[in-house]
Amino acid sequence: MTDYMINTARRGALALFAGALVAALPLMSHAQDNTPMDPRLTTPGFLTVGTGDPVYPPWMLNNDPAGGEGFENGLVYALAAEMGFAPEQVVWVGQTFDQTIAPGAKPYDFSIQQISVTEPRKQVVSFSQVYFQPDKAVIALPGTAAETATSFADLRGLRWGAVIGTTDNDYLVNILGVTDAAIYNEQVDVFQALQAGQIDATLAALPTALFMTAVQVPDASIVALVPADENDSGHGLLFELGSPLVPWVDEALSAVIARGVVEELIATYLVADPDLPIIAE
């Protein structure tokens, strides 16, 4: 065999090998899907999770998402384990609530921050299935008309405060008919306004209200619960719009829910007083 024939044969073999490698690449990539090395992750090898900054009990204790104590970070670490991640492979990214629900690219795989699933939000971000639906609570200082309110008409006469972009503010506008609430960027701003007497009342998910009245604004109290907003489906994990990770995370979340993890976390962190009054109209 001549040198020419040998070189031609070698080139043919290399071409066949290269073609086989290219054909195998999609299969190699697919084999990594739904594993900690999934190439679709923000950082393969890690589960990157967005949350608030700071974070509050009972959702997360000690302002420490990585501590794993609290309803939301407890859920995340259970979810991470179901997906194959060790605790040290979970990375936390802090954002304001307004940044989280805004459209556009996200610096994490998903976010958890008491985020309610609503139709307007679903136009700009994607969600997991709903995993929790909290009651809404009216929080007020003593000496205000909120303490004796028994109707929506009574509640409309109060000076309200709420966080921008939240379903708490939506509830004030769409359900209670309050159109002049003071709007703040963060929950802590609402707490400070309440303590300063700048507002009479605010609305919050019951777990937040329980901690708020026990620790952050102990002079305030939960004066009533109000019915759920039919436009608020409950809390879900938030993803960048169209994220390919949603089916994988949803499958793992279904398994975690089926094992009773969410119910255990509710019983541990989100216990409420069953005798709180309800204002329905």
Short mmCIF file of C-alpha atoms in Angstrom, two decimals:
data_model
loop_
_atom_site.label_atom_id
_atom_site.label_comp_id
_atom_site.label_asym_id
_atom_site.label_seq_id
_atom_site.Cartn_x
_atom_site.Cartn_y
_atom_site.Cartn_z
CA MET A 1 0.00 0.00 0.00
CA THR A 2 1.37 3.39 -0.95
CA ASP A 3 1.78 6.34 1.40
CA TYR A 4 -1.02 8.09 -0.42
CA MET A 5 -3.40 5.18 0.17
CA ILE A 6 -2.40 4.95 3.85
CA ASN A 7 -2.96 8.68 4.42
CA THR A 8 -6.31 8.53 2.62
CA ALA A 9 -7.40 5.63 4.82
CA ARG A 10 -6.33 7.50 7.95
CA ARG A 11 -8.25 10.61 6.93
CA GLY A 12 -11.34 8.51 6.29
CA ALA A 13 -11.07 6.84 9.70
CA LEU A 14 -10.65 10.20 11.44
CA ALA A 15 -13.66 11.59 9.59
CA LEU A 16 -15.77 8.62 10.67
CA PHE A 17 -14.60 9.04 14.29
CA ALA A 18 -15.36 12.77 14.28
CA GLY A 19 -18.80 12.14 12.82
CA ALA A 20 -19.55 9.54 15.46
CA LEU A 21 -18.39 11.93 18.21
CA VAL A 22 -20.58 14.76 16.94
CA ALA A 23 -23.55 12.40 16.77
CA ALA A 24 -22.91 11.26 20.31
CA LEU A 25 -22.65 14.75 21.82
CA PRO A 26 -26.43 15.29 22.16
CA LEU A 27 -26.69 11.90 23.85
CA MET A 28 -23.85 12.79 26.23
CA SER A 29 -25.53 16.10 27.06
CA HIS A 30 -28.89 14.41 27.53
CA ALA A 31 -27.35 11.90 29.88
CA GLN A 32 -26.51 14.80 32.21
CA ASP A 33 -30.02 16.25 32.24
CA ASN A 34 -31.84 16.08 35.58
CA THR A 35 -28.58 15.56 37.48
CA PRO A 36 -26.42 18.02 39.44
CA MET A 37 -24.30 18.40 36.30
CA ASP A 38 -27.28 19.38 34.14
CA PRO A 39 -25.95 21.92 31.59
CA ARG A 40 -29.19 23.91 31.89
CA LEU A 41 -28.39 24.95 35.47
CA THR A 42 -27.10 28.47 36.14
CA THR A 43 -23.89 26.83 37.37
CA PRO A 44 -23.70 23.09 36.63
CA GLY A 45 -22.77 21.24 39.80
CA PHE A 46 -24.76 23.64 41.99
CA LEU A 47 -28.42 24.49 42.63
CA THR A 48 -28.59 28.30 42.65
CA VAL A 49 -31.61 29.60 44.57
CA GLY A 50 -32.86 33.18 44.82
CA THR A 51 -34.48 34.60 47.95
CA GLY A 52 -34.94 37.86 49.83
CA ASP A 53 -32.21 39.98 51.37
CA PRO A 54 -32.73 40.06 54.30
CA VAL A 55 -34.92 37.03 55.03
CA TYR A 56 -37.39 36.75 57.90
CA PRO A 57 -38.79 34.07 60.20
CA PRO A 58 -40.75 31.88 60.05
CA TRP A 59 -39.84 31.60 56.35
CA MET A 60 -36.10 31.46 57.19
CA LEU A 61 -34.58 31.79 60.66
CA ASN A 62 -31.59 33.89 61.81
CA ASN A 63 -31.40 35.76 58.47
CA ASP A 64 -29.46 32.73 57.20
CA PRO A 65 -30.85 30.82 54.19
CA ALA A 66 -27.95 28.35 54.33
CA GLY A 67 -28.84 27.46 57.92
CA GLY A 68 -31.75 25.38 56.69
CA GLU A 69 -34.06 26.40 59.55
CA GLY A 70 -37.38 27.81 58.43
CA PHE A 71 -40.26 26.87 56.14
CA GLU A 72 -38.78 28.04 52.84
CA ASN A 73 -35.15 27.00 53.22
CA GLY A 74 -36.27 23.74 54.82
CA LEU A 75 -38.31 23.10 51.68
CA VAL A 76 -35.40 24.04 49.39
CA TYR A 77 -32.97 21.65 51.06
CA ALA A 78 -35.51 18.82 50.90
CA LEU A 79 -36.07 19.64 47.23
CA ALA A 80 -32.31 19.81 46.56
CA ALA A 81 -31.81 16.36 48.10
CA GLU A 82 -34.61 14.97 45.93
CA MET A 83 -32.83 16.41 42.86
CA GLY A 84 -29.48 14.87 43.87
CA PHE A 85 -27.74 17.91 45.38
CA ALA A 86 -25.83 17.82 48.66
CA PRO A 87 -26.49 20.75 51.06
CA GLU A 88 -23.12 22.31 50.24
CA GLN A 89 -24.13 22.39 46.55
CA VAL A 90 -26.98 24.84 47.25
CA VAL A 91 -26.00 28.47 46.57
CA TRP A 92 -28.18 31.39 47.68
CA VAL A 93 -28.63 34.71 45.82
CA GLY A 94 -30.35 37.64 47.55
CA GLN A 95 -32.65 40.04 45.69
CA THR A 96 -35.43 42.46 46.52
CA PHE A 97 -38.95 41.21 45.89
CA ASP A 98 -39.41 43.76 43.11
CA GLN A 99 -36.29 42.45 41.32
CA THR A 100 -37.48 38.89 41.69
CA ILE A 101 -40.86 39.32 40.02
CA ALA A 102 -39.53 41.60 37.26
CA PRO A 103 -39.19 40.21 33.70
CA GLY A 104 -35.80 39.29 32.28
CA ALA A 105 -32.84 37.03 32.95
CA LYS A 106 -32.44 35.62 36.47
CA PRO A 107 -29.13 34.92 38.27
CA TYR A 108 -30.49 31.69 39.75
CA ASP A 109 -32.30 28.47 38.80
CA PHE A 110 -35.42 29.43 40.74
CA SER A 111 -36.43 31.76 43.58
CA ILE A 112 -38.42 31.22 46.75
CA GLN A 113 -39.67 34.35 48.55
CA GLN A 114 -43.34 33.92 49.47
CA ILE A 115 -44.13 34.46 45.81
CA SER A 116 -47.78 34.08 44.86
CA VAL A 117 -48.68 32.62 41.49
CA THR A 118 -50.88 35.09 39.59
CA GLU A 119 -51.90 35.40 35.95
CA PRO A 120 -50.18 38.78 35.38
CA ARG A 121 -46.90 37.45 36.77
CA LYS A 122 -47.14 34.33 34.59
CA GLN A 123 -46.83 36.61 31.57
CA VAL A 124 -43.22 37.56 32.50
CA VAL A 125 -41.92 34.68 34.65
CA SER A 126 -42.56 30.94 34.97
CA PHE A 127 -43.74 29.10 38.09
CA SER A 128 -43.67 25.66 39.63
CA GLN A 129 -46.83 24.12 40.96
CA VAL A 130 -48.31 25.79 44.07
CA TYR A 131 -46.99 24.30 47.32
CA PHE A 132 -48.64 26.55 49.96
CA GLN A 133 -51.58 28.95 50.27
CA PRO A 134 -51.43 31.12 53.41
CA ASP A 135 -54.28 33.08 54.91
CA LYS A 136 -54.10 36.89 54.86
CA ALA A 137 -53.90 38.69 58.20
CA VAL A 138 -54.69 42.28 59.18
CA ILE A 139 -51.97 43.68 61.47
CA ALA A 140 -52.60 46.87 63.42
CA LEU A 141 -51.40 48.96 66.31
CA PRO A 142 -53.50 49.38 69.44
CA GLY A 143 -55.74 52.38 69.62
CA THR A 144 -56.68 52.39 65.92
CA ALA A 145 -60.07 51.68 64.43
CA ALA A 146 -58.65 48.40 63.08
CA GLU A 147 -59.07 46.81 66.50
CA THR A 148 -62.84 47.08 66.29
CA ALA A 149 -63.27 46.59 62.53
CA THR A 150 -65.92 44.02 61.61
CA SER A 151 -66.47 44.75 57.91
CA PHE A 152 -64.67 45.73 54.71
CA ALA A 153 -66.23 49.18 55.08
CA ASP A 154 -64.50 49.56 58.46
CA LEU A 155 -61.17 48.43 56.98
CA ARG A 156 -61.38 50.95 54.12
CA GLY A 157 -61.28 53.79 56.64
CA LEU A 158 -57.80 52.85 57.88
CA ARG A 159 -54.40 54.22 56.84
CA TRP A 160 -52.80 51.25 55.09
CA GLY A 161 -49.26 50.39 54.04
CA ALA A 162 -48.01 47.63 51.73
CA VAL A 163 -44.98 46.50 49.72
CA ILE A 164 -44.94 47.42 46.03
CA GLY A 165 -45.76 44.62 43.60
CA THR A 166 -47.10 42.20 46.21
CA THR A 167 -50.39 40.36 46.35
CA ASP A 168 -50.92 42.07 49.72
CA ASN A 169 -51.15 45.39 47.88
CA ASP A 170 -53.30 43.77 45.17
CA TYR A 171 -55.67 42.57 47.89
CA LEU A 172 -56.01 46.06 49.33
CA VAL A 173 -56.87 47.49 45.92
CA ASN A 174 -58.91 44.71 44.32
CA ILE A 175 -60.69 43.13 47.29
CA LEU A 176 -60.91 45.78 50.01
CA GLY A 177 -61.12 48.72 47.60
CA VAL A 178 -58.28 50.67 49.27
CA THR A 179 -56.70 52.96 46.67
CA ASP A 180 -54.62 55.31 48.82
CA ALA A 181 -52.32 52.89 50.69
CA ALA A 182 -48.75 54.04 51.37
CA ILE A 183 -46.42 51.94 49.19
CA TYR A 184 -42.97 50.78 50.31
CA ASN A 185 -40.09 48.91 48.66
CA GLU A 186 -39.53 46.29 51.37
CA GLN A 187 -41.44 44.65 54.20
CA VAL A 188 -39.07 46.16 56.77
CA ASP A 189 -40.13 49.62 55.58
CA VAL A 190 -43.75 48.75 56.32
CA PHE A 191 -42.77 47.54 59.81
CA GLN A 192 -41.00 50.83 60.50
CA ALA A 193 -43.95 52.88 59.23
CA LEU A 194 -46.28 50.93 61.50
CA GLN A 195 -44.02 51.46 64.51
CA ALA A 196 -43.77 55.18 63.74
CA GLY A 197 -47.54 55.52 63.60
CA GLN A 198 -47.45 56.58 59.95
CA ILE A 199 -49.95 53.86 59.04
CA ASP A 200 -52.67 52.12 61.06
CA ALA A 201 -52.50 48.68 59.51
CA THR A 202 -50.92 46.42 56.96
CA LEU A 203 -51.81 43.13 55.36
CA ALA A 204 -49.50 40.10 55.26
CA ALA A 205 -49.49 36.35 54.88
CA LEU A 206 -50.41 34.86 58.24
CA PRO A 207 -46.97 33.29 58.92
CA THR A 208 -45.29 36.66 58.33
CA ALA A 209 -47.89 38.35 60.51
CA LEU A 210 -47.29 35.89 63.37
CA PHE A 211 -43.57 36.64 63.46
CA MET A 212 -44.07 40.34 62.87
CA THR A 213 -46.36 40.71 65.89
CA ALA A 214 -44.24 38.45 68.09
CA VAL A 215 -40.81 39.93 67.36
CA GLN A 216 -40.58 42.81 64.90
CA VAL A 217 -43.50 44.98 66.00
CA PRO A 218 -44.58 43.45 69.31
CA ASP A 219 -46.89 46.40 70.04
CA ALA A 220 -48.98 45.40 67.03
CA SER A 221 -51.37 42.47 66.85
CA ILE A 222 -53.30 40.41 64.34
CA VAL A 223 -56.82 41.81 64.56
CA ALA A 224 -58.48 39.64 61.89
CA LEU A 225 -58.12 37.29 58.96
CA VAL A 226 -59.63 38.06 55.56
CA PRO A 227 -60.79 35.61 52.85
CA ALA A 228 -58.36 34.40 50.19
CA ASP A 229 -58.11 36.29 46.90
CA GLU A 230 -59.36 34.02 44.10
CA ASN A 231 -56.72 35.58 41.81
CA ASP A 232 -53.94 34.41 44.16
CA SER A 233 -53.36 30.69 43.64
CA GLY A 234 -50.77 30.38 46.43
CA HIS A 235 -47.00 30.27 46.65
CA GLY A 236 -44.84 28.76 43.90
CA LEU A 237 -41.18 28.69 42.95
CA LEU A 238 -40.32 31.41 40.42
CA PHE A 239 -38.21 30.80 37.30
CA GLU A 240 -37.01 32.87 34.39
CA LEU A 241 -39.76 32.84 31.75
CA GLY A 242 -39.65 29.59 29.76
CA SER A 243 -36.98 27.97 31.93
CA PRO A 244 -36.35 24.35 30.83
CA LEU A 245 -35.78 23.43 34.49
CA VAL A 246 -39.46 23.73 35.46
CA PRO A 247 -40.49 20.11 34.67
CA TRP A 248 -37.51 18.66 36.57
CA VAL A 249 -38.07 20.84 39.63
CA ASP A 250 -41.82 20.23 39.52
CA GLU A 251 -41.30 16.46 39.49
CA ALA A 252 -39.02 16.70 42.52
CA LEU A 253 -41.45 19.07 44.27
CA SER A 254 -44.30 16.61 43.71
CA ALA A 255 -42.23 13.88 45.37
CA VAL A 256 -41.40 16.12 48.34
CA ILE A 257 -45.07 17.08 48.79
CA ALA A 258 -46.16 13.43 48.53
CA ARG A 259 -43.76 12.48 51.33
CA GLY A 260 -45.49 14.98 53.64
CA VAL A 261 -42.50 17.34 53.89
CA VAL A 262 -44.56 20.49 53.32
CA GLU A 263 -47.11 19.47 55.96
CA GLU A 264 -44.30 18.81 58.43
CA LEU A 265 -42.75 22.21 57.74
CA ILE A 266 -46.13 23.92 58.16
CA ALA A 267 -46.65 22.18 61.51
CA THR A 268 -43.13 23.18 62.62
CA TYR A 269 -42.97 26.80 61.50
CA LEU A 270 -46.39 28.12 60.46
CA VAL A 271 -48.70 27.37 63.39
CA ALA A 272 -51.63 29.81 63.65
CA ASP A 273 -54.30 30.68 66.22
CA PRO A 274 -57.52 28.96 65.08
CA ASP A 275 -59.64 31.49 67.01
CA LEU A 276 -58.65 34.60 65.04
CA PRO A 277 -61.76 36.49 63.83
CA ILE A 278 -62.56 36.53 60.09
CA ILE A 279 -63.85 39.61 58.28
CA ALA A 280 -65.64 38.42 55.16
CA GLU A 281 -67.38 41.53 53.74
#
